[in-house]
Short mmCIF file of C-alpha atoms in Angstrom, two decimals:
data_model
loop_
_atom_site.label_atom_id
_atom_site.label_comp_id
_atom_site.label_asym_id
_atom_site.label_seq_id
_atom_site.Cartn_x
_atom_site.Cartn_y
_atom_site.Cartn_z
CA UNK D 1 0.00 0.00 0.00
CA UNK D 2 1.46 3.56 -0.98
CA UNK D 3 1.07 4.79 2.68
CA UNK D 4 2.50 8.31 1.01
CA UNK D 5 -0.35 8.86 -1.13
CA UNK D 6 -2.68 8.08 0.70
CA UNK D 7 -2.10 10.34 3.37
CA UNK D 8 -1.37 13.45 1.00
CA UNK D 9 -5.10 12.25 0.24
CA UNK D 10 -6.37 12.62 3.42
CA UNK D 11 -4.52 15.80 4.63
CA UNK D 12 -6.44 17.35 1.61
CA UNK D 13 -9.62 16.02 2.80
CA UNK D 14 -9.38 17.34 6.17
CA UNK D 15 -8.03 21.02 4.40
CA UNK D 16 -11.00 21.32 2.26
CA UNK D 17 -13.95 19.71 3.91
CA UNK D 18 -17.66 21.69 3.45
CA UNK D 19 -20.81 21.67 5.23
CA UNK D 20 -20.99 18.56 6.34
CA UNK D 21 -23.93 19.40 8.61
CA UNK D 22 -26.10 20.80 6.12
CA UNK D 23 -25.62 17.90 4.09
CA UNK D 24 -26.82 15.19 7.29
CA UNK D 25 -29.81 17.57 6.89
CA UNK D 26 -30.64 16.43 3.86
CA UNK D 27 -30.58 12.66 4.95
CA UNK D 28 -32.48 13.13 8.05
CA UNK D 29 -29.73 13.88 10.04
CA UNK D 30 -28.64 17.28 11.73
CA UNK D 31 -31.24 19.84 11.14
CA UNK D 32 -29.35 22.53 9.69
CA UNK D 33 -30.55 25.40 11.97
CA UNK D 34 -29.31 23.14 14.54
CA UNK D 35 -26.07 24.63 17.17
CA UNK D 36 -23.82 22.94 15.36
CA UNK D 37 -24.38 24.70 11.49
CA UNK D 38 -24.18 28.32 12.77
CA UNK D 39 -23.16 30.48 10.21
CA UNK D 40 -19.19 30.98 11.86
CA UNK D 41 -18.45 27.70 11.37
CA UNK D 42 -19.99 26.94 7.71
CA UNK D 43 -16.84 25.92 6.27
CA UNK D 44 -15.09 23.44 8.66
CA UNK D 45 -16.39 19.88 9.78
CA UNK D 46 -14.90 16.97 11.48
CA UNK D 47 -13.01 13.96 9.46
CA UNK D 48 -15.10 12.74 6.67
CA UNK D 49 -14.89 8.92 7.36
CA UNK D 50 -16.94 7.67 4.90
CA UNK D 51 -14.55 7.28 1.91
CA UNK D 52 -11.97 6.16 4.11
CA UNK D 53 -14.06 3.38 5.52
CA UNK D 54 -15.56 2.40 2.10
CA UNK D 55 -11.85 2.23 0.31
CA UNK D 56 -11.16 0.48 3.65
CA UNK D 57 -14.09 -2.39 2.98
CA UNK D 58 -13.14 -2.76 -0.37
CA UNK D 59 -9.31 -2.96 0.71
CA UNK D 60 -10.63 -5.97 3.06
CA UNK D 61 -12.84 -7.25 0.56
CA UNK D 62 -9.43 -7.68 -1.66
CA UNK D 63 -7.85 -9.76 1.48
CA UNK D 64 -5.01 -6.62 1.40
CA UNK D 65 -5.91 -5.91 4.87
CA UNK D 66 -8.15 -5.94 7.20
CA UNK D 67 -10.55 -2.17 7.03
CA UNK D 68 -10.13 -1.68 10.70
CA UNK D 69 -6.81 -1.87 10.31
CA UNK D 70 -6.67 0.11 7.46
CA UNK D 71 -8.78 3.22 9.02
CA UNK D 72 -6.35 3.32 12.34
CA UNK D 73 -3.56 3.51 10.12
CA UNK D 74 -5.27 6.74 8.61
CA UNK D 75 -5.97 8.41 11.43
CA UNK D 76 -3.03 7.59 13.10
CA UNK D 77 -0.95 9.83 10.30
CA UNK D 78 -2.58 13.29 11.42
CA UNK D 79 0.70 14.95 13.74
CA UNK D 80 0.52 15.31 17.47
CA UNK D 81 0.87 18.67 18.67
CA UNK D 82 3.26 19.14 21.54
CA UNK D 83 2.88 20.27 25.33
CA UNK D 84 5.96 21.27 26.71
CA UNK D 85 4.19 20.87 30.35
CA UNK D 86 3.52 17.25 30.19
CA UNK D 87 5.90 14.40 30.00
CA UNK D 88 4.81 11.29 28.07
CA UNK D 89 6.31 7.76 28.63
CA UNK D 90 5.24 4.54 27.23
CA UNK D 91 5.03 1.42 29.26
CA UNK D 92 4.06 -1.49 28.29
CA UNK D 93 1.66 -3.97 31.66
CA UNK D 94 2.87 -7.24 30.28
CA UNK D 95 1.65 -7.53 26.84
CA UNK D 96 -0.27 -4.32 27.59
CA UNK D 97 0.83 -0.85 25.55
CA UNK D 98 -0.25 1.95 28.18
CA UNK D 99 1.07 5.89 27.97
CA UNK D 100 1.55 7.79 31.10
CA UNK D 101 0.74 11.65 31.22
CA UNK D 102 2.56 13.86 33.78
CA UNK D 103 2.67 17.25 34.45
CA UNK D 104 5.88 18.42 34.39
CA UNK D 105 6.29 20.55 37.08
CA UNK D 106 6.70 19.23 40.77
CA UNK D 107 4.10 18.83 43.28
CA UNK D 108 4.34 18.80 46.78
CA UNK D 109 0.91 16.62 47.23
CA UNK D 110 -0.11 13.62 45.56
CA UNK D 111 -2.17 13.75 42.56
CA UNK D 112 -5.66 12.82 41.21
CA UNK D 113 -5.49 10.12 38.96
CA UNK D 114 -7.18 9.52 35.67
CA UNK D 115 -7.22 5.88 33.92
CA UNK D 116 -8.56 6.58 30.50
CA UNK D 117 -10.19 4.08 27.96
CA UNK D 118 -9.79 5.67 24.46
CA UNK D 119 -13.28 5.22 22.06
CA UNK D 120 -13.18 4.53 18.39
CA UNK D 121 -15.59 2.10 17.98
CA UNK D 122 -12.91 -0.70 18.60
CA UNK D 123 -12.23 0.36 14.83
CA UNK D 124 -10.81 4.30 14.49
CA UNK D 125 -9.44 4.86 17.98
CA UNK D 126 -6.28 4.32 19.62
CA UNK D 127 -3.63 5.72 22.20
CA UNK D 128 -2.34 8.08 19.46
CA UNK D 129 -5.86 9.25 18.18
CA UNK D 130 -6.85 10.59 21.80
CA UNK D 131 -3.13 12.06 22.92
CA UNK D 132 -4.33 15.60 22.74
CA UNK D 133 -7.47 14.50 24.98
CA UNK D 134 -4.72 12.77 27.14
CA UNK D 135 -2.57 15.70 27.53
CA UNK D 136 -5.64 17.87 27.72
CA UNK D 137 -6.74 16.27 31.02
CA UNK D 138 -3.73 15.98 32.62
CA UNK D 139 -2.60 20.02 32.31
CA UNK D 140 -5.76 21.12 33.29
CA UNK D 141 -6.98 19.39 35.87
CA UNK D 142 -3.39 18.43 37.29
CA UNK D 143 -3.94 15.32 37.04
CA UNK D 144 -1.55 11.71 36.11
CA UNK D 145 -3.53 10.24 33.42
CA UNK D 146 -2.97 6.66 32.07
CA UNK D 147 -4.18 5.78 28.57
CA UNK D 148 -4.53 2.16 27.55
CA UNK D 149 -4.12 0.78 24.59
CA UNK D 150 -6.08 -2.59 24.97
CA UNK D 151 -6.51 -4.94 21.66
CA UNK D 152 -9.32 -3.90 18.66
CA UNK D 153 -10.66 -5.35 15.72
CA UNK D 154 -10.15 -7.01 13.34
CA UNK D 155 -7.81 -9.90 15.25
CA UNK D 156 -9.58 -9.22 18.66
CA UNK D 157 -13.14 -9.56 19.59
CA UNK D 158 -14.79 -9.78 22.63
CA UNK D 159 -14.07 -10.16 25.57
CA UNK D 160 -10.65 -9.15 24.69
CA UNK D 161 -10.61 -5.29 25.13
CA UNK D 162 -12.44 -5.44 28.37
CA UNK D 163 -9.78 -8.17 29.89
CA UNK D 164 -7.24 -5.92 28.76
CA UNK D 165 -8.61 -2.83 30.32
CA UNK D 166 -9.79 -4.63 33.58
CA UNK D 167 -5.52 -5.92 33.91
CA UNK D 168 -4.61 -2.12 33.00
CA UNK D 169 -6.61 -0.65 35.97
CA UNK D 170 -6.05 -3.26 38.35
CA UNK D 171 -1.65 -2.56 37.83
CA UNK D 172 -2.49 0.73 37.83
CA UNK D 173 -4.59 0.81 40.93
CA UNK D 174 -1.46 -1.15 42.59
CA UNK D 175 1.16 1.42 41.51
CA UNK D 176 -0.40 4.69 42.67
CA UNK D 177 2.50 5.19 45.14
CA UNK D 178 4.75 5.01 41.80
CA UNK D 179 3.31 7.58 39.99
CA UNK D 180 2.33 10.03 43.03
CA UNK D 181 -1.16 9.44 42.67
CA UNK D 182 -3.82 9.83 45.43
CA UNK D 183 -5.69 6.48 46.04
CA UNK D 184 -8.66 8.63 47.07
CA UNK D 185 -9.00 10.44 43.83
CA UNK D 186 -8.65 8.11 41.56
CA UNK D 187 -11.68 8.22 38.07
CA UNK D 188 -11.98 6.26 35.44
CA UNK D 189 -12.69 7.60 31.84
CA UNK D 190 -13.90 7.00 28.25
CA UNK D 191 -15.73 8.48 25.45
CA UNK D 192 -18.22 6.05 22.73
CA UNK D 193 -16.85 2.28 23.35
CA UNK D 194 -13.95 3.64 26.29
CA UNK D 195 -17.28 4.99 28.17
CA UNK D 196 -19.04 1.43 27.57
CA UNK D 197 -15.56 -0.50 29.12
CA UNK D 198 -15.49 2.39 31.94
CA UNK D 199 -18.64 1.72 32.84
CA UNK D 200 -18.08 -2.10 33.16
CA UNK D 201 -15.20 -1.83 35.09
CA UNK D 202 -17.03 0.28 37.51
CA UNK D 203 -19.00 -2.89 37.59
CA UNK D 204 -16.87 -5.48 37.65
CA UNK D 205 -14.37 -4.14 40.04
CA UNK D 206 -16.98 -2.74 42.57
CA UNK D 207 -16.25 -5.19 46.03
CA UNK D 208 -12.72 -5.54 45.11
CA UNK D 209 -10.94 -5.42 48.83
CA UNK D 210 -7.25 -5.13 47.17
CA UNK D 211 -7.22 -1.97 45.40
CA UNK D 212 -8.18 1.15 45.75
CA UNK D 213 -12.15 2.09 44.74
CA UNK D 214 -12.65 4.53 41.77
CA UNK D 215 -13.29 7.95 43.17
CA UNK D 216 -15.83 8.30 40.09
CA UNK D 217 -16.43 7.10 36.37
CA UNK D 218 -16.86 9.84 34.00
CA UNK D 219 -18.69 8.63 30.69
CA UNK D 220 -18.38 10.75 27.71
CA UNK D 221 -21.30 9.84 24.74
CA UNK D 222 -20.48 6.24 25.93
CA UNK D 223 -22.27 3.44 24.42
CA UNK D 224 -23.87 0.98 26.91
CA UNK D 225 -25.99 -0.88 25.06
CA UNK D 226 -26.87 -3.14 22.00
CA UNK D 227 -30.33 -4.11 22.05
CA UNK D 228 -32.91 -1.57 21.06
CA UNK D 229 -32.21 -0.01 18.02
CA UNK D 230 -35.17 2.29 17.75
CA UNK D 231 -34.42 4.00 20.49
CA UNK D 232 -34.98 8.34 19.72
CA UNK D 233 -31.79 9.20 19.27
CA UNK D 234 -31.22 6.30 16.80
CA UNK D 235 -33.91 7.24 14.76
CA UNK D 236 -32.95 10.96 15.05
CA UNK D 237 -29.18 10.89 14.66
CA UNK D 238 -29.14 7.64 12.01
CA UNK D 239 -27.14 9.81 9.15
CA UNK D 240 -25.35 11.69 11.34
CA UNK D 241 -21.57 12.26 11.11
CA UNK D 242 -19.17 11.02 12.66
CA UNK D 243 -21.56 7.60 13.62
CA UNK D 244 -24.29 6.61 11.66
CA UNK D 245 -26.44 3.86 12.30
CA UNK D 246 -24.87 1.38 9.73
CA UNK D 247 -21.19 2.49 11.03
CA UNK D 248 -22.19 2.03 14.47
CA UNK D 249 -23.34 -1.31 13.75
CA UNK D 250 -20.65 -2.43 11.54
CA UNK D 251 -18.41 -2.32 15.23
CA UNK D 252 -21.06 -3.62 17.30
CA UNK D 253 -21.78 -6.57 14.89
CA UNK D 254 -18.01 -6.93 14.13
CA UNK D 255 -17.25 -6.93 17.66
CA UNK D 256 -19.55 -9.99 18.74
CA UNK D 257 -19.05 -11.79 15.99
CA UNK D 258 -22.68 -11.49 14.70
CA UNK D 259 -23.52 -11.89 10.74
CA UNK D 260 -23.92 -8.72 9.28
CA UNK D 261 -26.58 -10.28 7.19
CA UNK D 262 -29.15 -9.80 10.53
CA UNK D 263 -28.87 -6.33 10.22
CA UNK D 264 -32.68 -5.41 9.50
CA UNK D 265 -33.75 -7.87 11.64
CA UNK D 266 -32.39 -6.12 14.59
CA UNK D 267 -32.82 -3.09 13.29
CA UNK D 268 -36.61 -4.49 13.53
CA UNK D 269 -36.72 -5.97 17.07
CA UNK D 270 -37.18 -9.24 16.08
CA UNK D 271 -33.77 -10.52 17.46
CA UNK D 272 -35.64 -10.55 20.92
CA UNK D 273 -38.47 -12.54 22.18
CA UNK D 274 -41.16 -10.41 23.91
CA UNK D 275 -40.47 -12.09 27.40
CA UNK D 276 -37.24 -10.29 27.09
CA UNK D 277 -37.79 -6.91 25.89
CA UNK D 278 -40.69 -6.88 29.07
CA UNK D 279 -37.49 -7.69 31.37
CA UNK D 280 -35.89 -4.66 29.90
CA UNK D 281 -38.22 -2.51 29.25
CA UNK D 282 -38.06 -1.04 32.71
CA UNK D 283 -34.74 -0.16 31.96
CA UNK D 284 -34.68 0.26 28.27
CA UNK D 285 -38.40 1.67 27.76
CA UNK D 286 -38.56 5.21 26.13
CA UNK D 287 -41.28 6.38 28.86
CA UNK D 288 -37.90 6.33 30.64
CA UNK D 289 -36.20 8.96 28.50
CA UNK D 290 -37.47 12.68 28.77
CA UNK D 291 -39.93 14.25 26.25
CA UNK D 292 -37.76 16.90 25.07
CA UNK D 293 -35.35 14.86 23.46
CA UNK D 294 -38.68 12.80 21.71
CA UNK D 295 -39.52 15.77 19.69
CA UNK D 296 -37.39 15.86 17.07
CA UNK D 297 -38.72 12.88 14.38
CA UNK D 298 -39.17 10.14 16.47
CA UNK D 299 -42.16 7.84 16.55
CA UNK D 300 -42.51 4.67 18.63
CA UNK D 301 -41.79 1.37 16.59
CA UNK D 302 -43.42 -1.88 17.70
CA UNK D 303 -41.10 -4.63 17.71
CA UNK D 304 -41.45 -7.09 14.66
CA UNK D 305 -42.03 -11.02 15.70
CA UNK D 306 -39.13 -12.95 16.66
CA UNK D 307 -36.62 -14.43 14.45
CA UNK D 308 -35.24 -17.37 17.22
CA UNK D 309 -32.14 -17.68 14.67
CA UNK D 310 -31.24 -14.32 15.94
CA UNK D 311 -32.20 -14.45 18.87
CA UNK D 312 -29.29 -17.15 19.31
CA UNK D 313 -26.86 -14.77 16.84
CA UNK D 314 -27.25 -11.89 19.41
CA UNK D 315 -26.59 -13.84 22.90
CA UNK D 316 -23.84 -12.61 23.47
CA UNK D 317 -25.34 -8.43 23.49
CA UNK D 318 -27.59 -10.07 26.43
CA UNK D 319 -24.11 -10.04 28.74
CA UNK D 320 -23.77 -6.75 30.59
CA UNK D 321 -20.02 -7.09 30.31
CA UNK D 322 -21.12 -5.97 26.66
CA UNK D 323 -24.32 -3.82 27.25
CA UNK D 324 -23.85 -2.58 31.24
CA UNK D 325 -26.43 -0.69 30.97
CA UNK D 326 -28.98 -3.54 31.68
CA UNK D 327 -26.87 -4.94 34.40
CA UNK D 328 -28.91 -6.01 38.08
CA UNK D 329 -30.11 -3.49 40.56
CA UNK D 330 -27.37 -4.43 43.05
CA UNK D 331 -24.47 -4.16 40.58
CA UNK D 332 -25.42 -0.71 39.32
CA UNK D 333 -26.45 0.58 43.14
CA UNK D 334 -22.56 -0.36 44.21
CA UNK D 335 -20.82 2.13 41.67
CA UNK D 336 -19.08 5.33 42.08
CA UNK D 337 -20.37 8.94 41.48
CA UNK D 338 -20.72 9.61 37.90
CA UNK D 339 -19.93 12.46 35.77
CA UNK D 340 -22.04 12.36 32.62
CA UNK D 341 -21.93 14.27 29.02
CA UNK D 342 -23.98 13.64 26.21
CA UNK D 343 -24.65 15.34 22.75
CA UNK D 344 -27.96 16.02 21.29
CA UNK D 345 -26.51 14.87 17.90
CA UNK D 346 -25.32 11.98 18.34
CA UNK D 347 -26.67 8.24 17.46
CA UNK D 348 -26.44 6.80 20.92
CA UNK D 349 -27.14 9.56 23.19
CA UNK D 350 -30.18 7.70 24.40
CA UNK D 351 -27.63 5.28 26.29
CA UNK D 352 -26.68 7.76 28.50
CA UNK D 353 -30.03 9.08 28.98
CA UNK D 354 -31.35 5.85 30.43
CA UNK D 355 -28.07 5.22 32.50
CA UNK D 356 -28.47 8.79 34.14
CA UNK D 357 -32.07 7.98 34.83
CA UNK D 358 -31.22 3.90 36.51
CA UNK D 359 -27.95 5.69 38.66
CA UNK D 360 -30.06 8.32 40.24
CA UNK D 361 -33.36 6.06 40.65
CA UNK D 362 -30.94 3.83 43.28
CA UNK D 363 -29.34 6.68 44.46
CA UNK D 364 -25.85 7.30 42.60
CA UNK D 365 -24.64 10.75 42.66
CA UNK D 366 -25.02 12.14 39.16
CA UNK D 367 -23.64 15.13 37.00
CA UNK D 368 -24.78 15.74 34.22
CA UNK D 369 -23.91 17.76 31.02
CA UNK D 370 -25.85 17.94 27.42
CA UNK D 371 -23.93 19.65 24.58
CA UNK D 372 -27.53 21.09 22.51
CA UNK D 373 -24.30 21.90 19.65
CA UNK D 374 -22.50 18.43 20.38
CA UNK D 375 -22.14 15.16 18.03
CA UNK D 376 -20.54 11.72 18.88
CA UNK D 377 -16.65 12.20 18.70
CA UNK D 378 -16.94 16.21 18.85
CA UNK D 379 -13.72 15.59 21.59
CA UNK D 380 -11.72 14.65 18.95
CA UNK D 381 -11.21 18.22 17.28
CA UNK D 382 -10.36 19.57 20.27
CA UNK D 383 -6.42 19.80 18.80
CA UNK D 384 -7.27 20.05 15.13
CA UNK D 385 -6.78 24.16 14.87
CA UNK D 386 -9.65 25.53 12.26
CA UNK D 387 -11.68 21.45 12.30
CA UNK D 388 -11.72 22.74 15.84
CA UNK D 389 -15.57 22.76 17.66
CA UNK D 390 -16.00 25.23 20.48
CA UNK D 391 -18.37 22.31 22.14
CA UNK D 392 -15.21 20.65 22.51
CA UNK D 393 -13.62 22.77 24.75
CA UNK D 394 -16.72 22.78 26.80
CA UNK D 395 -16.62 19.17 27.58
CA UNK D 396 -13.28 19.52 28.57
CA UNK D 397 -14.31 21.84 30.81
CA UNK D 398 -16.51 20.82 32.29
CA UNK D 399 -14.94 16.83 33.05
CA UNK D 400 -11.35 19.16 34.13
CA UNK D 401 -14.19 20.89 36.63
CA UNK D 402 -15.76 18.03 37.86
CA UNK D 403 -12.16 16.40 38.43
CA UNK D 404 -10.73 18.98 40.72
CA UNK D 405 -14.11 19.19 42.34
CA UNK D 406 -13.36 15.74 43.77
#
């Protein structure tokens, strides 16, 4: 592969991208009166990923490589700016690549602590793709941050990524003293599938007597959740940049190992047998998610008859290892504070709608911040000069706030 032309290919693309929200408009996506098409920022927009992914299919389709592999590789070529205030080491936790932020300068007390789960789908993201969020974090909130850089698709599926990121926290958590990190103050975070892993490990490490509790789990436009498809924001946000419905289950189906070919028929509810959606539907259940955000273009879709062939395709989507957000009463009552962020344009908002709503109904201490001008992966631009989005900087914000709040 001629790595050099393709990335002269894609440095162009992100130079002279145009209107990309007007244009989800058109599909059904962003209304283009929304926040996010105001009239300074007509001429920038995100990474267009669809070309990339589609030469990336047909590139896999060939047996050249693999299209996950193929997009990381592209977005792994765009530069890393430098902060002269943070020092960056890579480790490796056995077999595990990690990345260490530091601030620089000295400190006479021991610091907060931030283990972060990059997002990406299991597909786009990695250690290098989220380095400005990194170093973001760790200046302003003064805080050691620890990135992990657990196993994606294609070559691993689950459970791999959330074994890797369950050993990452648990050596960090017993190496605090190493890094001057204060056991008190120590959060957990992630943005799209890093929100869905913090989340679990929340979970999963909740009565562990050996290390030190998470302090709190901060979940940015995390995905928790792989059952309901017709949820509002999935019907709202389908077309929208940067994940559509069909991108967003290209990972999900990818990373379960379930046929692509049952795509409408769980985009139809018929993967699920009715005794099951009544289990969920307490949790699940739109009643549960507030009428304001059921305005825009949603209307409730009865679930089609079950299709028991994919209802055993999907089995493993019914573990809350991969969806937490249907996990027991008891396991979600036992986790720490949250600080949550979602953005009205985004395909899987609704995730963290219902989450919010099941951690305060048994009593978890919840923040909570909507971005009205924010999309899924709006983070991301944070470092990329005139591609960047103001709501961007207001996320930061506000997670840096809620940090040294703690």
């Amino acid at each position: 592969m001629k790595c050099g032309a393709w990335s002269s290919g894609l440095r162009q693309r992100l130079a002279g991208g145009r209107e990309w929200a007007g244009a989800a408009a058109e599909r059904g996506g962003v209304p283009a009166t929304s926040g996010v098409h105001t009239r300074q920022h007509r001429s920038w927009r995100p990474v267009d990923r669809a070309p990339m992914l589609k030469t990336g299919k047909i590139f896999e389709t060939l047996k050249i490589c693999p299209m996950p592999e193929f997009a990381r590789f592209f977005h792994d070529l765009l530069p890393l700016k430098k902060y002269p205030d943070i020092v960056v080491t890579d480790l490796r936790y056995g077999t595990i690549s990690v990345k260490l932020f530091q601030p620089k300068a000295s400190s006479s007390t021991l610091r907060p602590g931030i283990l972060f789960l990059h997002g990406g789908g299991l597909v786009l993201g990695s250690m290098k793709t989220h380095y400005g969020i990194c170093c973001h974090l760790c200046k302003e909130s003064d805080s050691v941050v620890l990135s992990v850089g657990y196993r994606k698709l294609a070559k691993h599926k689950f459970p791999a990524p959330e074994t890797d990121c369950t050993a990452a926290a648990i050596h960090f958590l017993k190496s605090l003293h190493w890094y001057g990190v204060d056991p008190a103050r120590v959060v957990v975070c992630g943005d799209s599938v890093g929100g869905a892993m913090a989340a679990v490990l929340c979970q999963e490490l909740r009565n562990r007597q050996d290390i030190p509790m998470f302090r709190a789990q901060i979940l940015i436009y995390a995905v928790l959740q792989g059952l309901d498809f017709q949820l509002p924001s999935y019907q709202q946000n389908k077309n929208v940049p940067l994940l559509s419905r069909d991108f967003a289950f290209y990972c999900w189906s990818r990373y379960l190992d379930i046929d692509p070919s049952w795509k409408c028929t769980i985009f139809k509810g018929a993967h699920l047998p009715t005794e099951v959606w009544k289990k969920y539907a307490k949790w699940l259940g739109p009643e549960n998610i507030p009428d304001r955000f059921k305005q825009r273009g949603y209307r409730c879709v009865p679930h089609a008859p079950l299709n028991e062939n994919a209802y055993l395709e999907i089995s493993l989507a019914l573990e809350r290892t991969s969806s937490p957000l249907i996990a027991d009463d008891d396991i979600v009552a036992q986790v720490p504070e949250a600080c949550i962020v979602t953005c009205e344009y985004d395909f899987i908002r609704d995730n963290l709608l219902l989450y919010k709503k099941r951690l305060e109904d048994l009593g978890v201490p919840v923040t909570w911040h909507h971005m009205e001008d924010g999309f899924h992966g709006v983070l991301n631009t944070i470092d990329m000069g005139c591609l960047h989005f103001p709501c961007s900087t207001r996320i930061m914000n506000v997670v840096t706030n809620f940090i040294k709040g703690l």
